């Protein structure tokens, strides 16, 4: 009887914990939110993203990063889309993001089909999913029902994960948003598509930590390639694939590159060198003796979790008619 009572209390505790977590991190979305009010929302967003992707495949990583950066600042509320002086999109971490025109295009079409119904935040969440699928990844069901934020400040972006962050710092930033270490490794795996400008990693190539030598964690056979693409004292605007040899394909080769010392960003490479995250990387590589994980499946799960960070629902926020401007 005592065992049953303890089990009942434990179950009740975890239910309450789940309710608290749902409330704390803003989950109030659901699959099919627009099934009656705007039934074509997903097909309109998907066709829009596909059209832009066919013209310029770099749109895919751009939209994926944009959704990530949006969710980590004021929650997933489309505030990164607001234009103007000192808004999030003007902040240094967001200055090279691309894909705003895709969201604007989809919004214009949705306003024609369902005026004042679909939020810009939801369009961005759907566009990120569609971008991954177009790049060869698996799709996932996107809960919708987010409303758009009213505030967008460049100063709020200071706590975005950065390219020099240690694993401890990365974990702290993710945990603050309700995301665990597995989510961290999985979501950083989104770097399997896209590029980075030399300015964000060239310091690793020549005089790392004022040693006069390159970062020793870089594969010596890979170093000359990086140095030729990013010459010392160059402008730093040249862009390099974050997943060497597979920058346009959504797959798990990014993790194989980390194992080989071919992570371009220092924060990425540290996922292999730090014991607390290396096991998760190994699982995506199918290392013998570890429970293997399917990256594309886990990525969708972590994206749904991330896309529910501090969302605004109900009467909070607004439905913007133009994504770049508060109504």
mmCIF file of C-alpha atoms in Angstrom:
data_model
loop_
_atom_site.group_PDB
_atom_site.id
_atom_site.type_symbol
_atom_site.label_atom_id
_atom_site.label_comp_id
_atom_site.label_asym_id
_atom_site.label_seq_id
_atom_site.Cartn_x
_atom_site.Cartn_y
_atom_site.Cartn_z
ATOM 1 C CA UNK A 1 0.000 0.000 0.000
ATOM 2 C CA UNK A 2 2.820 2.387 0.920
ATOM 3 C CA UNK A 3 4.583 1.651 -2.372
ATOM 4 C CA UNK A 4 1.390 2.352 -4.313
ATOM 5 C CA UNK A 5 0.878 5.601 -2.385
ATOM 6 C CA UNK A 6 4.433 6.690 -3.092
ATOM 7 C CA UNK A 7 3.978 5.891 -6.776
ATOM 8 C CA UNK A 8 0.731 7.863 -6.849
ATOM 9 C CA UNK A 9 2.370 10.863 -5.183
ATOM 10 C CA UNK A 10 5.311 10.648 -7.549
ATOM 11 C CA UNK A 11 2.995 10.536 -10.558
ATOM 12 C CA UNK A 12 1.042 13.523 -9.236
ATOM 13 C CA UNK A 13 4.303 15.408 -8.720
ATOM 14 C CA UNK A 14 5.427 14.844 -12.297
ATOM 15 C CA UNK A 15 2.033 15.878 -13.647
ATOM 16 C CA UNK A 16 2.261 19.120 -11.676
ATOM 17 C CA UNK A 17 5.832 19.581 -12.852
ATOM 18 C CA UNK A 18 4.732 19.132 -16.454
ATOM 19 C CA UNK A 19 1.914 21.655 -15.967
ATOM 20 C CA UNK A 20 4.358 24.130 -14.446
ATOM 21 C CA UNK A 21 6.834 23.646 -17.286
ATOM 22 C CA UNK A 22 4.083 24.131 -19.879
ATOM 23 C CA UNK A 23 2.998 27.365 -18.205
ATOM 24 C CA UNK A 24 6.511 28.630 -17.586
ATOM 25 C CA UNK A 25 7.697 28.161 -21.142
ATOM 26 C CA UNK A 26 4.581 29.385 -22.853
ATOM 27 C CA UNK A 27 3.187 26.310 -24.558
ATOM 28 C CA UNK A 28 -0.306 27.180 -25.703
ATOM 29 C CA UNK A 29 -0.102 26.147 -29.332
ATOM 30 C CA UNK A 30 -1.673 23.175 -31.062
ATOM 31 C CA UNK A 31 -1.600 21.289 -34.326
ATOM 32 C CA UNK A 32 -4.234 22.542 -36.759
ATOM 33 C CA UNK A 33 -4.895 25.852 -35.025
ATOM 34 C CA UNK A 34 -5.903 27.405 -38.364
ATOM 35 C CA UNK A 35 -7.857 24.413 -39.703
ATOM 36 C CA UNK A 36 -11.074 26.444 -39.798
ATOM 37 C CA UNK A 37 -9.908 30.051 -39.907
ATOM 38 C CA UNK A 38 -7.235 29.644 -42.612
ATOM 39 C CA UNK A 39 -7.067 26.048 -43.857
ATOM 40 C CA UNK A 40 -4.532 26.781 -46.619
ATOM 41 C CA UNK A 41 -1.941 28.377 -44.331
ATOM 42 C CA UNK A 42 0.580 25.532 -44.495
ATOM 43 C CA UNK A 43 0.321 25.043 -48.242
ATOM 44 C CA UNK A 44 0.713 28.788 -48.857
ATOM 45 C CA UNK A 45 3.804 29.031 -46.660
ATOM 46 C CA UNK A 46 5.282 25.853 -48.120
ATOM 47 C CA UNK A 47 4.843 26.938 -51.736
ATOM 48 C CA UNK A 48 6.295 30.359 -50.938
ATOM 49 C CA UNK A 49 9.372 28.909 -49.268
ATOM 50 C CA UNK A 50 9.825 26.430 -52.117
ATOM 51 C CA UNK A 51 9.686 29.187 -54.715
ATOM 52 C CA UNK A 52 12.356 31.231 -52.944
ATOM 53 C CA UNK A 53 14.443 28.144 -52.193
ATOM 54 C CA UNK A 54 14.472 27.141 -55.864
ATOM 55 C CA UNK A 55 15.825 30.585 -56.716
ATOM 56 C CA UNK A 56 18.290 30.698 -53.814
ATOM 57 C CA UNK A 57 18.916 27.593 -51.626
ATOM 58 C CA UNK A 58 20.720 29.696 -48.994
ATOM 59 C CA UNK A 59 17.250 30.813 -47.912
ATOM 60 C CA UNK A 60 16.855 27.498 -46.041
ATOM 61 C CA UNK A 61 19.558 27.996 -43.396
ATOM 62 C CA UNK A 62 18.641 31.677 -43.213
ATOM 63 C CA UNK A 63 15.054 30.968 -42.189
ATOM 64 C CA UNK A 64 16.104 28.227 -39.791
ATOM 65 C CA UNK A 65 18.563 30.558 -38.006
ATOM 66 C CA UNK A 66 16.008 33.351 -37.977
ATOM 67 C CA UNK A 67 13.465 31.182 -36.155
ATOM 68 C CA UNK A 68 16.113 30.123 -33.632
ATOM 69 C CA UNK A 69 17.201 33.707 -32.980
ATOM 70 C CA UNK A 70 13.591 34.815 -32.681
ATOM 71 C CA UNK A 71 12.741 32.187 -30.066
ATOM 72 C CA UNK A 72 15.759 32.933 -27.873
ATOM 73 C CA UNK A 73 14.796 36.613 -27.530
ATOM 74 C CA UNK A 74 11.390 37.415 -26.013
ATOM 75 C CA UNK A 75 10.160 33.960 -27.062
ATOM 76 C CA UNK A 76 8.868 32.811 -30.462
ATOM 77 C CA UNK A 77 6.873 35.946 -31.233
ATOM 78 C CA UNK A 78 8.170 37.195 -34.584
ATOM 79 C CA UNK A 79 9.828 40.183 -32.931
ATOM 80 C CA UNK A 80 12.976 39.566 -34.983
ATOM 81 C CA UNK A 81 10.978 40.535 -38.088
ATOM 82 C CA UNK A 82 10.212 44.090 -36.926
ATOM 83 C CA UNK A 83 12.245 46.674 -38.827
ATOM 84 C CA UNK A 84 13.535 49.985 -37.516
ATOM 85 C CA UNK A 85 16.344 51.518 -35.522
ATOM 86 C CA UNK A 86 17.601 49.481 -32.570
ATOM 87 C CA UNK A 87 15.338 46.488 -33.252
ATOM 88 C CA UNK A 88 16.461 42.865 -32.889
ATOM 89 C CA UNK A 89 17.200 42.486 -36.577
ATOM 90 C CA UNK A 90 19.750 45.343 -36.389
ATOM 91 C CA UNK A 91 21.757 43.720 -33.575
ATOM 92 C CA UNK A 92 25.194 42.250 -34.458
ATOM 93 C CA UNK A 93 24.152 38.597 -33.962
ATOM 94 C CA UNK A 94 21.325 39.108 -36.466
ATOM 95 C CA UNK A 95 22.979 41.431 -38.943
ATOM 96 C CA UNK A 96 23.725 38.684 -41.479
ATOM 97 C CA UNK A 97 20.440 36.798 -41.256
ATOM 98 C CA UNK A 98 18.588 36.357 -44.516
ATOM 99 C CA UNK A 99 15.087 35.419 -45.596
ATOM 100 C CA UNK A 100 12.946 38.316 -44.408
ATOM 101 C CA UNK A 101 11.513 38.701 -47.906
ATOM 102 C CA UNK A 102 10.217 35.118 -47.789
ATOM 103 C CA UNK A 103 8.171 35.832 -44.664
ATOM 104 C CA UNK A 104 6.890 39.080 -46.164
ATOM 105 C CA UNK A 105 5.885 37.265 -49.352
ATOM 106 C CA UNK A 106 4.015 34.543 -47.451
ATOM 107 C CA UNK A 107 2.324 37.139 -45.245
ATOM 108 C CA UNK A 108 1.084 39.104 -48.261
ATOM 109 C CA UNK A 109 -0.494 35.963 -49.701
ATOM 110 C CA UNK A 110 -2.028 34.976 -46.373
ATOM 111 C CA UNK A 111 -3.485 38.429 -45.831
ATOM 112 C CA UNK A 112 -5.198 38.077 -49.186
ATOM 113 C CA UNK A 113 -6.570 34.637 -48.280
ATOM 114 C CA UNK A 114 -7.246 35.116 -44.551
ATOM 115 C CA UNK A 115 -6.963 38.785 -43.527
ATOM 116 C CA UNK A 116 -5.743 39.387 -39.978
ATOM 117 C CA UNK A 117 -5.688 35.698 -39.015
ATOM 118 C CA UNK A 118 -2.189 34.190 -39.284
ATOM 119 C CA UNK A 119 0.632 35.556 -37.139
ATOM 120 C CA UNK A 120 4.076 36.338 -38.455
ATOM 121 C CA UNK A 121 5.513 34.184 -35.658
ATOM 122 C CA UNK A 122 3.624 31.156 -36.983
ATOM 123 C CA UNK A 123 4.694 31.872 -40.554
ATOM 124 C CA UNK A 124 8.319 31.855 -39.412
ATOM 125 C CA UNK A 125 7.893 28.583 -37.488
ATOM 126 C CA UNK A 126 6.319 26.924 -40.536
ATOM 127 C CA UNK A 127 8.926 28.356 -42.898
ATOM 128 C CA UNK A 128 11.760 26.980 -40.751
ATOM 129 C CA UNK A 129 10.250 23.481 -40.946
ATOM 130 C CA UNK A 130 9.712 23.724 -44.691
ATOM 131 C CA UNK A 131 13.297 24.937 -45.164
ATOM 132 C CA UNK A 132 14.686 21.863 -43.438
ATOM 133 C CA UNK A 133 12.496 19.567 -45.558
ATOM 134 C CA UNK A 134 13.582 21.261 -48.785
ATOM 135 C CA UNK A 135 17.227 20.810 -47.774
ATOM 136 C CA UNK A 136 16.702 17.066 -47.417
ATOM 137 C CA UNK A 137 15.682 16.779 -43.772
ATOM 138 C CA UNK A 138 12.540 15.260 -42.326
ATOM 139 C CA UNK A 139 9.486 17.397 -41.733
ATOM 140 C CA UNK A 140 7.483 17.569 -38.524
ATOM 141 C CA UNK A 141 4.066 18.755 -37.390
ATOM 142 C CA UNK A 142 4.272 22.394 -36.301
ATOM 143 C CA UNK A 143 1.945 23.505 -33.491
ATOM 144 C CA UNK A 144 0.517 26.938 -34.286
ATOM 145 C CA UNK A 145 -1.435 29.615 -32.449
ATOM 146 C CA UNK A 146 1.392 32.026 -31.603
ATOM 147 C CA UNK A 147 0.697 35.735 -31.562
ATOM 148 C CA UNK A 148 3.150 38.452 -32.529
ATOM 149 C CA UNK A 149 5.176 40.422 -30.021
ATOM 150 C CA UNK A 150 4.961 44.188 -29.645
ATOM 151 C CA UNK A 151 8.538 44.803 -28.528
ATOM 152 C CA UNK A 152 11.793 44.358 -30.456
ATOM 153 C CA UNK A 153 15.008 45.685 -28.907
ATOM 154 C CA UNK A 154 18.549 45.101 -30.099
ATOM 155 C CA UNK A 155 19.725 45.180 -26.486
ATOM 156 C CA UNK A 156 17.724 42.010 -25.740
ATOM 157 C CA UNK A 157 19.907 39.933 -28.059
ATOM 158 C CA UNK A 158 22.951 39.999 -25.784
ATOM 159 C CA UNK A 159 22.174 36.563 -24.368
ATOM 160 C CA UNK A 160 21.914 34.749 -27.686
ATOM 161 C CA UNK A 161 24.281 31.748 -27.906
ATOM 162 C CA UNK A 162 27.602 32.947 -29.311
ATOM 163 C CA UNK A 163 30.343 31.449 -31.460
ATOM 164 C CA UNK A 164 32.947 31.631 -28.647
ATOM 165 C CA UNK A 165 30.711 30.202 -25.906
ATOM 166 C CA UNK A 166 31.986 27.315 -23.840
ATOM 167 C CA UNK A 167 29.734 24.283 -23.519
ATOM 168 C CA UNK A 168 28.893 25.340 -19.954
ATOM 169 C CA UNK A 169 27.718 28.736 -21.175
ATOM 170 C CA UNK A 170 25.777 27.180 -24.041
ATOM 171 C CA UNK A 171 24.072 24.784 -21.647
ATOM 172 C CA UNK A 172 23.150 27.618 -19.293
ATOM 173 C CA UNK A 173 21.599 29.629 -22.131
ATOM 174 C CA UNK A 174 19.607 26.644 -23.368
ATOM 175 C CA UNK A 175 18.516 25.602 -19.877
ATOM 176 C CA UNK A 176 17.227 29.130 -19.277
ATOM 177 C CA UNK A 177 14.812 28.469 -22.140
ATOM 178 C CA UNK A 178 13.746 25.042 -20.918
ATOM 179 C CA UNK A 179 16.020 23.129 -23.283
ATOM 180 C CA UNK A 180 18.333 20.346 -22.113
ATOM 181 C CA UNK A 181 21.780 19.207 -23.251
ATOM 182 C CA UNK A 182 20.317 16.837 -25.830
ATOM 183 C CA UNK A 183 18.326 19.726 -27.297
ATOM 184 C CA UNK A 184 21.487 21.823 -27.376
ATOM 185 C CA UNK A 185 23.441 19.284 -29.423
ATOM 186 C CA UNK A 186 20.464 18.566 -31.657
ATOM 187 C CA UNK A 187 19.627 22.180 -32.441
ATOM 188 C CA UNK A 188 23.255 23.168 -33.025
ATOM 189 C CA UNK A 189 23.178 20.307 -35.528
ATOM 190 C CA UNK A 190 21.102 22.673 -37.645
ATOM 191 C CA UNK A 191 24.509 23.985 -38.721
ATOM 192 C CA UNK A 192 24.529 21.043 -41.114
ATOM 193 C CA UNK A 193 23.207 23.610 -43.604
ATOM 194 C CA UNK A 194 24.498 27.103 -44.136
ATOM 195 C CA UNK A 195 27.663 29.120 -43.887
ATOM 196 C CA UNK A 196 29.564 31.448 -41.594
ATOM 197 C CA UNK A 197 31.604 34.528 -42.407
ATOM 198 C CA UNK A 198 35.346 34.252 -41.777
ATOM 199 C CA UNK A 199 35.135 37.027 -39.188
ATOM 200 C CA UNK A 200 33.452 34.596 -36.780
ATOM 201 C CA UNK A 201 36.205 31.967 -36.735
ATOM 202 C CA UNK A 202 39.379 33.301 -38.397
ATOM 203 C CA UNK A 203 40.858 34.019 -34.946
ATOM 204 C CA UNK A 204 41.184 30.238 -34.570
ATOM 205 C CA UNK A 205 43.396 29.930 -37.651
ATOM 206 C CA UNK A 206 46.480 31.993 -36.825
ATOM 207 C CA UNK A 207 46.886 33.343 -33.305
ATOM 208 C CA UNK A 208 44.445 31.442 -31.137
ATOM 209 C CA UNK A 209 44.285 32.848 -27.598
ATOM 210 C CA UNK A 210 47.415 34.918 -28.351
ATOM 211 C CA UNK A 211 49.525 31.761 -28.654
ATOM 212 C CA UNK A 212 50.843 32.601 -32.104
ATOM 213 C CA UNK A 213 49.515 29.248 -33.306
ATOM 214 C CA UNK A 214 46.197 27.908 -34.630
ATOM 215 C CA UNK A 215 43.555 26.318 -32.439
ATOM 216 C CA UNK A 216 44.945 22.805 -31.749
ATOM 217 C CA UNK A 217 41.456 21.290 -31.953
ATOM 218 C CA UNK A 218 41.356 21.968 -35.726
ATOM 219 C CA UNK A 219 42.254 18.981 -37.896
ATOM 220 C CA UNK A 220 45.759 19.804 -39.251
ATOM 221 C CA UNK A 221 44.723 18.493 -42.678
ATOM 222 C CA UNK A 222 41.735 20.872 -42.712
ATOM 223 C CA UNK A 223 43.602 23.938 -41.481
ATOM 224 C CA UNK A 224 45.249 24.894 -44.833
ATOM 225 C CA UNK A 225 41.839 24.853 -46.515
ATOM 226 C CA UNK A 226 40.412 27.269 -43.954
ATOM 227 C CA UNK A 227 43.485 29.489 -44.114
ATOM 228 C CA UNK A 228 43.328 29.699 -47.914
ATOM 229 C CA UNK A 229 39.666 30.681 -47.758
ATOM 230 C CA UNK A 230 40.180 33.132 -44.895
ATOM 231 C CA UNK A 231 43.640 34.739 -45.315
ATOM 232 C CA UNK A 232 45.095 36.453 -42.283
ATOM 233 C CA UNK A 233 44.071 40.124 -41.987
ATOM 234 C CA UNK A 234 41.497 39.757 -44.766
ATOM 235 C CA UNK A 235 38.134 41.494 -44.564
ATOM 236 C CA UNK A 236 36.383 38.486 -43.076
ATOM 237 C CA UNK A 237 33.239 38.625 -45.209
ATOM 238 C CA UNK A 238 33.946 35.438 -47.188
ATOM 239 C CA UNK A 239 31.468 32.712 -46.224
ATOM 240 C CA UNK A 240 32.449 29.105 -45.474
ATOM 241 C CA UNK A 241 30.208 26.070 -45.133
ATOM 242 C CA UNK A 242 29.617 25.084 -41.498
ATOM 243 C CA UNK A 243 29.339 21.426 -42.519
ATOM 244 C CA UNK A 244 32.402 20.785 -44.645
ATOM 245 C CA UNK A 245 31.466 18.907 -47.807
ATOM 246 C CA UNK A 246 27.705 18.949 -47.136
ATOM 247 C CA UNK A 247 26.661 22.519 -46.451
ATOM 248 C CA UNK A 248 23.523 22.357 -48.604
ATOM 249 C CA UNK A 249 22.254 18.987 -47.391
ATOM 250 C CA UNK A 250 20.449 18.441 -44.094
ATOM 251 C CA UNK A 251 22.121 15.300 -42.701
ATOM 252 C CA UNK A 252 24.255 14.103 -39.793
ATOM 253 C CA UNK A 253 27.626 14.708 -41.451
ATOM 254 C CA UNK A 254 28.002 17.830 -39.310
ATOM 255 C CA UNK A 255 28.620 15.553 -36.314
ATOM 256 C CA UNK A 256 31.163 13.481 -38.232
ATOM 257 C CA UNK A 257 33.019 16.708 -38.963
ATOM 258 C CA UNK A 258 33.077 17.564 -35.255
ATOM 259 C CA UNK A 259 34.576 14.165 -34.498
ATOM 260 C CA UNK A 260 37.249 14.837 -37.124
ATOM 261 C CA UNK A 261 38.160 18.294 -35.813
ATOM 262 C CA UNK A 262 36.439 20.003 -38.724
ATOM 263 C CA UNK A 263 33.933 22.107 -36.838
ATOM 264 C CA UNK A 264 34.204 25.646 -38.203
ATOM 265 C CA UNK A 265 32.839 27.582 -35.231
ATOM 266 C CA UNK A 266 34.634 27.148 -31.934
ATOM 267 C CA UNK A 267 31.342 26.723 -30.073
ATOM 268 C CA UNK A 268 30.432 23.870 -32.433
ATOM 269 C CA UNK A 269 33.749 22.048 -32.116
ATOM 270 C CA UNK A 270 33.512 22.196 -28.343
ATOM 271 C CA UNK A 271 30.492 19.869 -28.478
ATOM 272 C CA UNK A 272 32.958 17.098 -29.321
ATOM 273 C CA UNK A 273 35.743 18.065 -26.929
ATOM 274 C CA UNK A 274 33.452 18.422 -23.901
ATOM 275 C CA UNK A 275 32.478 15.136 -22.244
ATOM 276 C CA UNK A 276 29.021 16.423 -21.319
ATOM 277 C CA UNK A 277 28.023 16.778 -24.985
ATOM 278 C CA UNK A 278 30.303 14.302 -26.764
ATOM 279 C CA UNK A 279 28.064 11.350 -25.930
ATOM 280 C CA UNK A 280 25.115 13.032 -27.653
ATOM 281 C CA UNK A 281 27.264 13.660 -30.730
ATOM 282 C CA UNK A 282 28.362 10.028 -30.716
ATOM 283 C CA UNK A 283 24.763 8.829 -30.596
ATOM 284 C CA UNK A 284 24.033 10.641 -33.827
ATOM 285 C CA UNK A 285 27.036 8.881 -35.347
ATOM 286 C CA UNK A 286 25.932 5.419 -34.225
ATOM 287 C CA UNK A 287 29.034 4.795 -32.096
ATOM 288 C CA UNK A 288 29.059 1.169 -30.961
ATOM 289 C CA UNK A 289 27.865 0.604 -27.416
ATOM 290 C CA UNK A 290 25.638 3.691 -27.347
ATOM 291 C CA UNK A 291 21.938 3.950 -27.995
ATOM 292 C CA UNK A 292 21.776 5.412 -31.494
ATOM 293 C CA UNK A 293 19.511 8.359 -32.274
ATOM 294 C CA UNK A 294 18.100 9.442 -35.624
ATOM 295 C CA UNK A 295 19.128 13.045 -36.067
ATOM 296 C CA UNK A 296 16.326 14.127 -38.393
ATOM 297 C CA UNK A 297 13.671 12.739 -36.017
ATOM 298 C CA UNK A 298 15.227 14.230 -32.892
ATOM 299 C CA UNK A 299 15.719 17.557 -34.646
ATOM 300 C CA UNK A 300 11.983 17.855 -35.261
ATOM 301 C CA UNK A 301 11.245 17.060 -31.616
ATOM 302 C CA UNK A 302 13.694 19.661 -30.347
ATOM 303 C CA UNK A 303 12.388 22.233 -32.821
ATOM 304 C CA UNK A 304 8.827 21.786 -31.555
ATOM 305 C CA UNK A 305 10.113 22.189 -28.011
ATOM 306 C CA UNK A 306 12.081 25.309 -28.932
ATOM 307 C CA UNK A 307 9.208 26.793 -30.926
ATOM 308 C CA UNK A 308 7.082 26.820 -27.774
ATOM 309 C CA UNK A 309 9.476 29.017 -25.800
ATOM 310 C CA UNK A 310 7.555 31.826 -24.099
ATOM 311 C CA UNK A 311 4.933 32.012 -26.851
ATOM 312 C CA UNK A 312 2.208 34.616 -26.726
ATOM 313 C CA UNK A 313 -1.288 33.206 -27.143
ATOM 314 C CA UNK A 314 -4.878 34.197 -26.437
ATOM 315 C CA UNK A 315 -5.067 37.949 -25.938
ATOM 316 C CA UNK A 316 -1.323 38.502 -25.547
ATOM 317 C CA UNK A 317 0.453 40.207 -28.430
ATOM 318 C CA UNK A 318 -1.220 40.859 -31.753
ATOM 319 C CA UNK A 319 -1.645 39.562 -35.298
ATOM 320 C CA UNK A 320 0.493 41.854 -37.413
ATOM 321 C CA UNK A 321 -0.807 42.799 -40.857
ATOM 322 C CA UNK A 322 2.757 43.601 -41.950
ATOM 323 C CA UNK A 323 5.472 41.496 -40.355
ATOM 324 C CA UNK A 324 8.073 44.261 -40.338
ATOM 325 C CA UNK A 325 5.891 46.746 -38.425
ATOM 326 C CA UNK A 326 3.835 46.758 -35.230
ATOM 327 C CA UNK A 327 0.173 47.505 -35.991
#
